[in-house]
């Protein structure tokens, strides 16, 4: 529903959403279930603020390693979290979003912070910095993972563009980079050239 607008910071619209996923394996065993309730406010200045709550179930047939020395064992897990996000309207020269979340994570808890920006240098060139920090506390240990990235895109024309991405992961101490060239030589048909490097 939409209340009467009063100014650039007034609420233009309230949005409520629900989502439910129920996934089973080929043997009929429940593997993933997620129930989510979300609320979002849209302001007259095109900014958005939202919050969502989720309750999840996941059955791991096999364990896996999340970071070196930290392994999640096989079994059934119930967990959930609450997440808040603020999105800055695209009319700003520097737009993007910030988010924060906290909840249970398999046999521990996870506190998360994220940022993704979009800086328009010119109508053809923009830069997108990003940051994701996760603090995971488990009964046996606690650790923090940080991923920083920066993406830049240059538009030669509406049908031709080149973009580059550089990303660093503090957990694996890895630095990755890639460059992608896209050319839509005719409507519905495109050519992609991709170069990647991992250190």
XYZ file of N, CA and C in Angstrom:
597
model
N 0.848 -1.174 0.000
C 0.000 0.000 0.000
C 0.888 1.230 0.000
N 0.357 2.390 -0.419
C 1.159 3.593 -0.592
C 0.546 4.768 0.151
N 1.197 5.252 1.227
C 0.687 6.429 1.920
C 0.915 7.679 1.082
N 0.240 8.784 1.447
C 0.368 10.031 0.703
C 1.785 10.586 0.848
N 2.494 10.869 -0.276
C 3.843 11.396 -0.182
C 3.845 12.806 0.375
N 4.841 13.148 1.199
C 4.943 14.469 1.793
C 6.285 15.145 1.499
N 7.282 14.395 1.096
C 8.591 14.972 0.840
C 9.538 13.919 0.332
N 10.777 14.334 0.036
C 11.728 13.395 -0.550
C 12.049 12.240 0.385
N 11.935 12.463 1.738
C 12.226 11.393 2.671
C 11.001 10.629 3.135
N 9.828 11.000 2.627
C 8.598 10.316 3.034
C 8.524 8.928 2.422
N 7.780 8.061 3.099
C 7.625 6.695 2.604
C 6.631 6.670 1.454
N 7.068 6.104 0.341
C 6.204 6.007 -0.824
C 5.415 4.703 -0.836
N 6.050 3.625 -0.362
C 5.378 2.333 -0.440
C 5.935 1.379 0.604
N 5.041 0.527 1.147
C 5.425 -0.569 2.030
C 5.256 -1.874 1.247
N 6.225 -2.765 1.379
C 6.162 -4.039 0.659
C 6.388 -5.177 1.649
N 5.484 -6.147 1.650
C 5.621 -7.352 2.460
C 5.774 -8.544 1.524
N 6.723 -9.419 1.830
C 6.966 -10.592 0.985
C 7.166 -11.823 1.861
N 6.741 -12.946 1.356
C 6.993 -14.229 2.010
C 7.534 -15.207 0.967
N 8.346 -16.119 1.430
C 8.943 -17.110 0.523
C 9.112 -18.421 1.255
N 8.850 -19.519 0.578
C 9.002 -20.835 1.191
C 9.569 -21.796 0.156
N 10.665 -22.440 0.503
C 11.297 -23.426 -0.376
C 11.374 -24.764 0.351
N 11.072 -25.830 -0.361
C 11.093 -27.187 0.189
C 11.718 -28.084 -0.884
N 12.941 -28.546 -0.623
C 13.684 -29.302 -1.638
C 14.052 -30.669 -1.083
N 13.720 -31.697 -1.828
C 14.063 -33.068 -1.442
C 15.001 -33.674 -2.472
N 15.716 -34.714 -2.055
C 16.588 -35.436 -2.965
C 15.808 -36.436 -3.786
N 16.500 -37.142 -4.659
C 15.840 -38.140 -5.510
C 15.270 -39.296 -4.704
N 15.759 -39.478 -3.458
C 15.238 -40.540 -2.597
C 14.104 -40.050 -1.699
N 13.672 -38.800 -1.892
C 12.578 -38.261 -1.112
C 12.962 -37.666 0.234
N 14.244 -37.703 0.582
C 14.695 -37.145 1.863
C 14.782 -35.623 1.752
N 14.245 -34.929 2.753
C 14.291 -33.471 2.764
C 15.740 -33.010 2.926
N 16.203 -32.181 1.989
C 17.565 -31.683 2.033
C 17.627 -30.209 2.441
N 16.696 -29.401 1.956
C 16.703 -27.969 2.263
C 15.283 -27.468 2.427
N 15.083 -26.656 3.465
C 13.808 -25.981 3.657
C 14.100 -24.570 4.163
N 13.486 -23.593 3.540
C 13.701 -22.203 3.945
C 12.375 -21.463 3.958
N 12.096 -20.796 5.068
C 10.912 -19.949 5.196
C 11.393 -18.532 5.498
N 10.927 -17.568 4.712
C 11.403 -16.194 4.856
C 10.229 -15.220 4.848
N 10.312 -14.229 5.728
C 9.352 -13.132 5.769
C 10.150 -11.839 5.643
N 9.745 -10.957 4.735
C 10.500 -9.731 4.492
C 9.578 -8.519 4.461
N 10.122 -7.401 4.921
C 9.405 -6.126 4.890
C 10.335 -5.069 4.299
N 9.814 -4.246 3.395
C 10.634 -3.239 2.758
C 9.879 -1.924 2.654
N 10.584 -0.821 2.925
C 10.027 0.511 2.739
C 10.729 1.182 1.564
N 9.946 1.785 0.681
C 10.497 2.536 -0.435
C 10.171 4.007 -0.222
N 11.189 4.860 -0.246
C 11.025 6.279 0.008
C 10.864 7.068 -1.290
N 10.385 8.284 -1.167
C 10.192 9.124 -2.352
C 11.498 9.467 -3.062
N 12.622 9.438 -2.334
C 13.910 9.721 -2.964
C 14.550 8.471 -3.573
N 13.756 7.380 -3.696
C 14.177 6.108 -4.302
C 15.085 5.261 -3.407
N 15.384 5.705 -2.184
C 16.090 4.845 -1.241
C 15.140 3.756 -0.749
N 15.716 2.661 -0.278
C 14.916 1.558 0.254
C 15.554 1.044 1.542
N 14.721 0.639 2.480
C 15.182 -0.020 3.683
C 14.351 -1.283 3.874
N 15.036 -2.374 4.203
C 14.305 -3.624 4.374
C 14.882 -4.485 5.476
N 14.061 -5.379 5.982
C 14.471 -6.339 6.997
C 13.778 -7.662 6.700
N 14.498 -8.755 6.883
C 13.876 -10.059 6.662
C 14.326 -11.052 7.722
N 13.430 -11.982 7.999
C 13.668 -13.059 8.955
C 13.559 -14.383 8.207
N 14.468 -15.291 8.503
C 14.417 -16.588 7.833
C 14.673 -17.706 8.832
N 14.022 -18.835 8.580
C 14.237 -20.064 9.341
C 14.569 -21.145 8.338
N 15.685 -21.836 8.579
C 16.180 -22.798 7.597
C 16.432 -24.170 8.218
N 16.361 -25.153 7.342
C 16.752 -26.520 7.694
C 17.624 -27.037 6.558
N 18.716 -27.667 6.926
C 19.581 -28.246 5.893
C 20.123 -29.584 6.365
N 20.017 -30.571 5.489
C 20.537 -31.903 5.781
C 21.776 -32.130 4.919
N 22.918 -32.304 5.567
C 24.173 -32.550 4.859
C 24.456 -34.040 4.838
N 24.464 -34.594 3.659
C 24.810 -36.016 3.531
C 26.306 -36.224 3.779
N 27.098 -35.216 3.436
C 28.534 -35.257 3.678
C 28.980 -33.924 4.269
N 29.974 -33.962 5.120
C 30.504 -32.743 5.682
C 31.345 -31.989 4.656
N 31.709 -30.753 4.997
C 32.543 -29.968 4.091
C 33.400 -29.013 4.900
N 34.465 -28.546 4.302
C 35.388 -27.622 4.938
C 35.039 -26.201 4.520
N 34.746 -25.326 5.482
C 34.387 -23.947 5.141
C 35.629 -23.068 5.025
N 36.620 -23.286 5.887
C 37.932 -22.649 5.796
C 38.937 -23.704 6.247
N 40.207 -23.547 5.895
C 41.200 -24.531 6.339
C 41.166 -24.738 7.856
N 41.002 -25.987 8.250
C 40.960 -26.327 9.660
C 39.593 -26.249 10.299
N 38.577 -25.834 9.545
C 37.219 -25.720 10.067
C 36.281 -26.552 9.194
N 35.718 -27.591 9.758
C 34.880 -28.507 8.998
C 33.486 -28.603 9.624
N 32.463 -28.584 8.773
C 31.083 -28.798 9.198
C 30.758 -30.270 8.974
N 30.328 -30.960 10.015
C 30.060 -32.377 9.902
C 28.729 -32.680 9.241
N 28.583 -33.905 8.756
C 27.325 -34.347 8.155
C 26.239 -34.381 9.225
N 24.977 -34.218 8.783
C 23.873 -34.260 9.722
C 22.802 -33.244 9.383
N 21.828 -33.104 10.271
C 20.712 -32.179 10.076
C 20.930 -30.933 10.926
N 20.661 -29.774 10.347
C 20.882 -28.507 11.035
C 19.664 -27.596 10.891
N 19.288 -26.965 11.977
C 18.237 -25.940 11.984
C 18.894 -24.613 12.323
N 18.679 -23.603 11.519
C 19.243 -22.291 11.815
C 18.414 -21.203 11.152
N 18.678 -19.962 11.545
C 17.942 -18.842 10.997
C 18.672 -17.544 11.280
N 18.215 -16.464 10.666
C 18.875 -15.190 10.892
C 17.919 -14.036 10.620
N 18.377 -12.844 11.004
C 17.667 -11.612 10.708
C 18.643 -10.718 9.955
N 18.164 -10.063 8.903
C 19.028 -9.263 8.042
C 18.377 -7.918 7.740
N 19.170 -6.862 7.822
C 18.706 -5.525 7.476
C 19.539 -4.970 6.329
N 18.886 -4.262 5.420
C 19.569 -3.712 4.243
C 19.059 -2.310 3.943
N 19.981 -1.415 3.622
C 19.602 -0.086 3.167
C 20.205 0.119 1.785
N 19.343 0.466 0.824
C 19.767 0.656 -0.564
C 19.623 2.129 -0.923
N 20.703 2.714 -1.396
C 20.677 4.109 -1.809
C 20.203 4.217 -3.260
N 19.330 5.165 -3.537
C 18.721 5.303 -4.853
C 19.721 5.531 -5.968
N 19.412 5.045 -7.176
C 20.335 5.156 -8.312
C 20.532 6.581 -8.809
N 19.741 7.524 -8.311
C 19.911 8.908 -8.749
C 21.161 9.540 -8.143
N 21.733 8.917 -7.099
C 22.936 9.434 -6.466
C 24.162 9.066 -7.294
N 25.155 9.936 -7.302
C 26.387 9.616 -8.007
C 27.075 8.414 -7.361
N 27.030 8.343 -6.029
C 27.519 7.181 -5.298
C 26.320 6.489 -4.683
N 25.913 5.382 -5.276
C 24.769 4.621 -4.771
C 25.271 3.267 -4.276
N 24.387 2.310 -4.135
C 24.779 1.005 -3.637
C 23.959 0.601 -2.431
N 24.535 -0.250 -1.580
C 23.789 -0.753 -0.429
C 24.728 -1.144 0.699
N 24.184 -1.108 1.931
C 24.877 -1.626 3.107
C 23.934 -2.611 3.789
N 24.486 -3.650 4.376
C 23.644 -4.664 5.007
C 24.342 -5.238 6.222
N 23.536 -5.774 7.125
C 24.042 -6.443 8.304
C 23.121 -7.595 8.667
N 23.677 -8.662 9.211
C 22.867 -9.831 9.557
C 23.476 -10.539 10.759
N 22.619 -11.242 11.501
C 23.090 -12.058 12.613
C 22.133 -13.236 12.775
N 22.729 -14.385 13.064
C 21.901 -15.564 13.283
C 22.743 -16.797 13.508
N 22.082 -17.928 13.615
C 22.782 -19.193 13.787
C 23.312 -19.670 12.443
N 24.386 -20.443 12.500
C 25.058 -20.929 11.298
C 25.549 -22.344 11.567
N 24.794 -23.345 11.092
C 25.090 -24.744 11.359
C 25.243 -24.951 12.875
N 26.461 -25.235 13.369
C 26.606 -25.482 14.803
C 27.129 -24.260 15.545
N 27.053 -23.076 14.924
C 27.533 -21.861 15.565
C 26.672 -20.665 15.208
N 27.275 -19.476 15.244
C 26.573 -18.250 14.877
C 27.398 -17.475 13.860
N 26.724 -16.608 13.108
C 27.385 -15.796 12.098
C 26.892 -14.357 12.205
N 27.829 -13.416 12.263
C 27.516 -11.996 12.208
C 28.143 -11.444 10.936
N 27.337 -10.781 10.143
C 27.775 -10.404 8.795
C 27.582 -8.919 8.539
N 28.523 -8.340 7.825
C 28.406 -6.956 7.356
C 28.795 -6.920 5.883
N 28.017 -6.198 5.085
C 28.315 -6.113 3.663
C 28.119 -4.708 3.122
N 28.920 -4.365 2.150
C 28.795 -3.075 1.473
C 29.064 -3.273 -0.009
N 28.235 -2.659 -0.829
C 28.466 -2.659 -2.264
C 28.122 -1.270 -2.787
N 29.092 -0.613 -3.380
C 28.879 0.728 -3.892
C 28.905 0.784 -5.403
N 28.303 1.804 -5.949
C 28.333 2.055 -7.390
C 28.653 3.538 -7.574
N 29.860 3.813 -8.060
C 30.296 5.182 -8.281
C 30.326 5.453 -9.779
N 29.488 6.373 -10.225
C 29.426 6.706 -11.641
C 30.431 7.816 -11.948
N 31.532 7.439 -12.589
C 32.545 8.408 -12.964
C 32.058 9.244 -14.149
N 31.430 8.562 -15.097
C 30.844 9.211 -16.271
C 29.701 8.324 -16.753
N 28.887 8.802 -17.698
C 27.794 7.948 -18.190
C 28.273 6.615 -18.765
N 29.550 6.522 -19.146
C 30.073 5.288 -19.739
C 30.954 4.475 -18.800
N 31.376 5.074 -17.691
C 32.361 4.414 -16.839
C 31.903 4.463 -15.384
N 31.886 3.292 -14.729
C 31.552 3.253 -13.301
C 32.439 2.259 -12.567
N 32.543 2.449 -11.272
C 33.367 1.613 -10.403
C 32.492 1.102 -9.265
N 32.641 -0.183 -8.917
C 31.822 -0.806 -7.885
C 32.718 -1.434 -6.814
N 32.977 -0.731 -5.705
C 33.726 -1.340 -4.600
C 32.820 -2.243 -3.773
N 33.390 -3.268 -3.169
C 32.593 -4.184 -2.352
C 33.371 -4.706 -1.158
N 32.654 -4.993 -0.082
C 33.254 -5.533 1.133
C 32.260 -6.465 1.802
N 32.722 -7.643 2.201
C 31.892 -8.607 2.927
C 32.711 -9.172 4.079
N 32.199 -9.020 5.308
C 32.885 -9.505 6.501
C 31.950 -10.452 7.243
N 32.451 -11.631 7.559
C 31.673 -12.615 8.312
C 32.464 -13.040 9.540
N 31.827 -12.920 10.706
C 32.412 -13.383 11.960
C 31.660 -14.633 12.385
N 32.316 -15.769 12.355
C 31.681 -17.045 12.663
C 32.222 -17.581 13.985
N 31.308 -17.838 14.909
C 31.662 -18.396 16.218
C 31.110 -19.807 16.305
N 32.006 -20.758 16.573
C 31.619 -22.159 16.723
C 32.043 -22.656 18.093
N 31.503 -23.789 18.545
C 31.873 -24.293 19.876
C 33.368 -24.528 20.027
N 34.040 -24.848 18.922
C 35.456 -25.183 19.000
C 36.375 -24.018 18.667
N 35.875 -23.016 17.968
C 36.747 -21.941 17.515
C 35.912 -20.782 16.966
N 36.587 -19.696 16.647
C 35.936 -18.543 16.025
C 36.898 -17.952 15.003
N 36.366 -17.445 13.921
C 37.217 -16.867 12.890
C 36.430 -15.833 12.101
N 37.156 -14.977 11.405
C 36.565 -13.925 10.597
C 37.068 -14.033 9.170
N 36.162 -13.945 8.229
C 36.539 -13.950 6.822
C 36.176 -12.593 6.218
N 37.054 -12.080 5.394
C 36.843 -10.792 4.739
C 37.122 -10.920 3.253
N 36.182 -10.460 2.462
C 36.349 -10.460 1.011
C 36.176 -9.026 0.525
N 37.189 -8.500 -0.116
C 37.112 -7.159 -0.699
C 37.196 -7.284 -2.214
N 36.495 -6.411 -2.897
C 36.490 -6.488 -4.359
C 36.283 -5.099 -4.954
N 36.664 -4.984 -6.196
C 36.387 -3.766 -6.948
C 36.172 -4.155 -8.410
N 35.073 -3.672 -8.950
C 34.715 -3.957 -10.340
C 34.594 -2.624 -11.085
N 35.102 -2.584 -12.284
C 34.980 -1.386 -13.119
C 34.435 -1.794 -14.482
N 33.589 -0.939 -15.027
C 32.943 -1.230 -16.309
C 33.011 0.004 -17.205
N 33.397 -0.235 -18.454
C 33.420 0.844 -19.443
C 32.549 0.432 -20.622
N 31.601 1.303 -20.975
C 30.676 1.037 -22.081
C 31.167 1.779 -23.327
N 31.598 1.017 -24.325
C 31.945 1.629 -25.605
C 30.688 2.086 -26.325
N 29.647 1.280 -26.180
C 28.346 1.562 -26.783
C 27.321 0.720 -26.041
N 26.006 0.898 -26.289
C 25.013 0.048 -25.609
C 25.213 -1.437 -25.878
N 25.947 -1.789 -26.911
C 26.143 -3.202 -27.260
C 27.562 -3.696 -27.033
N 28.450 -2.855 -26.569
C 29.835 -3.264 -26.386
C 30.373 -2.695 -25.083
N 30.952 -3.572 -24.248
C 31.465 -3.142 -22.955
C 32.598 -4.048 -22.501
N 33.458 -3.506 -21.658
C 34.528 -4.289 -21.041
C 34.482 -4.032 -19.538
N 34.647 -5.079 -18.748
C 34.604 -4.949 -17.293
C 35.743 -5.745 -16.676
N 36.243 -5.246 -15.554
C 37.309 -5.928 -14.833
C 36.957 -6.093 -13.371
N 37.360 -7.209 -12.780
C 37.075 -7.505 -11.379
C 38.351 -7.970 -10.684
N 38.637 -7.374 -9.527
C 39.733 -7.816 -8.672
C 39.158 -8.117 -7.298
N 39.502 -9.295 -6.734
C 38.914 -9.730 -5.464
C 39.964 -10.396 -4.592
N 39.935 -10.040 -3.298
C 40.884 -10.628 -2.337
C 40.113 -11.312 -1.212
N 40.527 -12.541 -0.892
C 39.912 -13.328 0.167
C 40.921 -13.520 1.289
N 40.601 -12.999 2.484
C 41.544 -13.053 3.593
C 41.711 -14.457 4.154
N 40.735 -15.318 3.944
C 40.813 -16.671 4.488
C 41.823 -17.527 3.737
N 41.754 -17.470 2.429
C 42.669 -18.260 1.606
C 43.868 -17.455 1.146
N 43.923 -16.177 1.524
C 45.001 -15.276 1.093
C 45.157 -15.291 -0.427
N 44.031 -15.312 -1.100
C 44.065 -15.405 -2.556
C 43.610 -14.097 -3.198
N 44.233 -13.761 -4.290
C 43.902 -12.574 -5.065
C 43.527 -13.022 -6.466
N 42.305 -12.715 -6.860
C 41.838 -13.115 -8.187
C 41.461 -11.911 -9.018
N 41.624 -12.033 -10.292
C 41.256 -10.946 -11.194
C 40.744 -11.523 -12.501
N 39.871 -10.780 -13.142
C 39.317 -11.216 -14.415
C 38.930 -9.997 -15.242
N 38.932 -10.177 -16.545
C 38.511 -9.144 -17.487
C 37.546 -9.793 -18.470
N 36.420 -9.134 -18.711
C 35.419 -9.674 -19.632
C 35.048 -8.623 -20.680
N 35.080 -9.063 -21.931
C 34.667 -8.206 -23.045
C 33.384 -8.771 -23.635
N 32.374 -7.926 -23.805
C 31.091 -8.354 -24.343
C 30.736 -7.507 -25.557
N 30.378 -8.195 -26.639
C 29.976 -7.505 -27.867
C 28.714 -8.178 -28.421
N 27.618 -7.456 -28.406
C 26.367 -7.939 -28.994
C 26.354 -7.479 -30.462
N 26.813 -8.374 -31.344
C 26.984 -7.981 -32.741
C 25.666 -7.896 -33.500
N 24.623 -8.521 -32.916
C 23.279 -8.350 -33.441
C 22.302 -8.687 -32.322
N 21.099 -8.160 -32.359
C 20.154 -8.389 -31.260
C 19.971 -9.869 -30.949
N 20.189 -10.223 -29.705
C 20.030 -11.607 -29.270
C 21.256 -12.478 -29.446
N 22.321 -11.955 -30.057
C 23.546 -12.730 -30.281
C 24.740 -11.928 -29.781
N 25.574 -12.567 -28.962
C 26.695 -11.852 -28.359
C 27.937 -12.732 -28.303
N 29.090 -12.068 -28.279
C 30.382 -12.725 -28.145
C 31.014 -12.272 -26.827
N 31.560 -13.233 -26.041
C 32.221 -12.928 -24.783
C 33.663 -13.408 -24.837
N 34.575 -12.578 -24.386
C 35.972 -12.948 -24.211
C 36.328 -12.724 -22.753
N 36.821 -13.765 -22.075
C 37.093 -13.696 -20.632
C 38.524 -14.117 -20.342
N 39.200 -13.307 -19.524
C 40.541 -13.635 -19.039
C 40.520 -13.674 -17.526
N 41.095 -14.733 -16.915
C 41.078 -14.870 -15.468
C 42.461 -15.243 -14.953
N 42.716 -14.788 -13.724
C 43.989 -15.130 -13.068
C 43.761 -15.240 -11.574
N 44.345 -16.279 -10.960
C 44.214 -16.519 -9.528
C 45.594 -16.646 -8.913
N 45.849 -15.934 -7.829
C 47.148 -16.008 -7.154
C 46.975 -16.498 -5.720
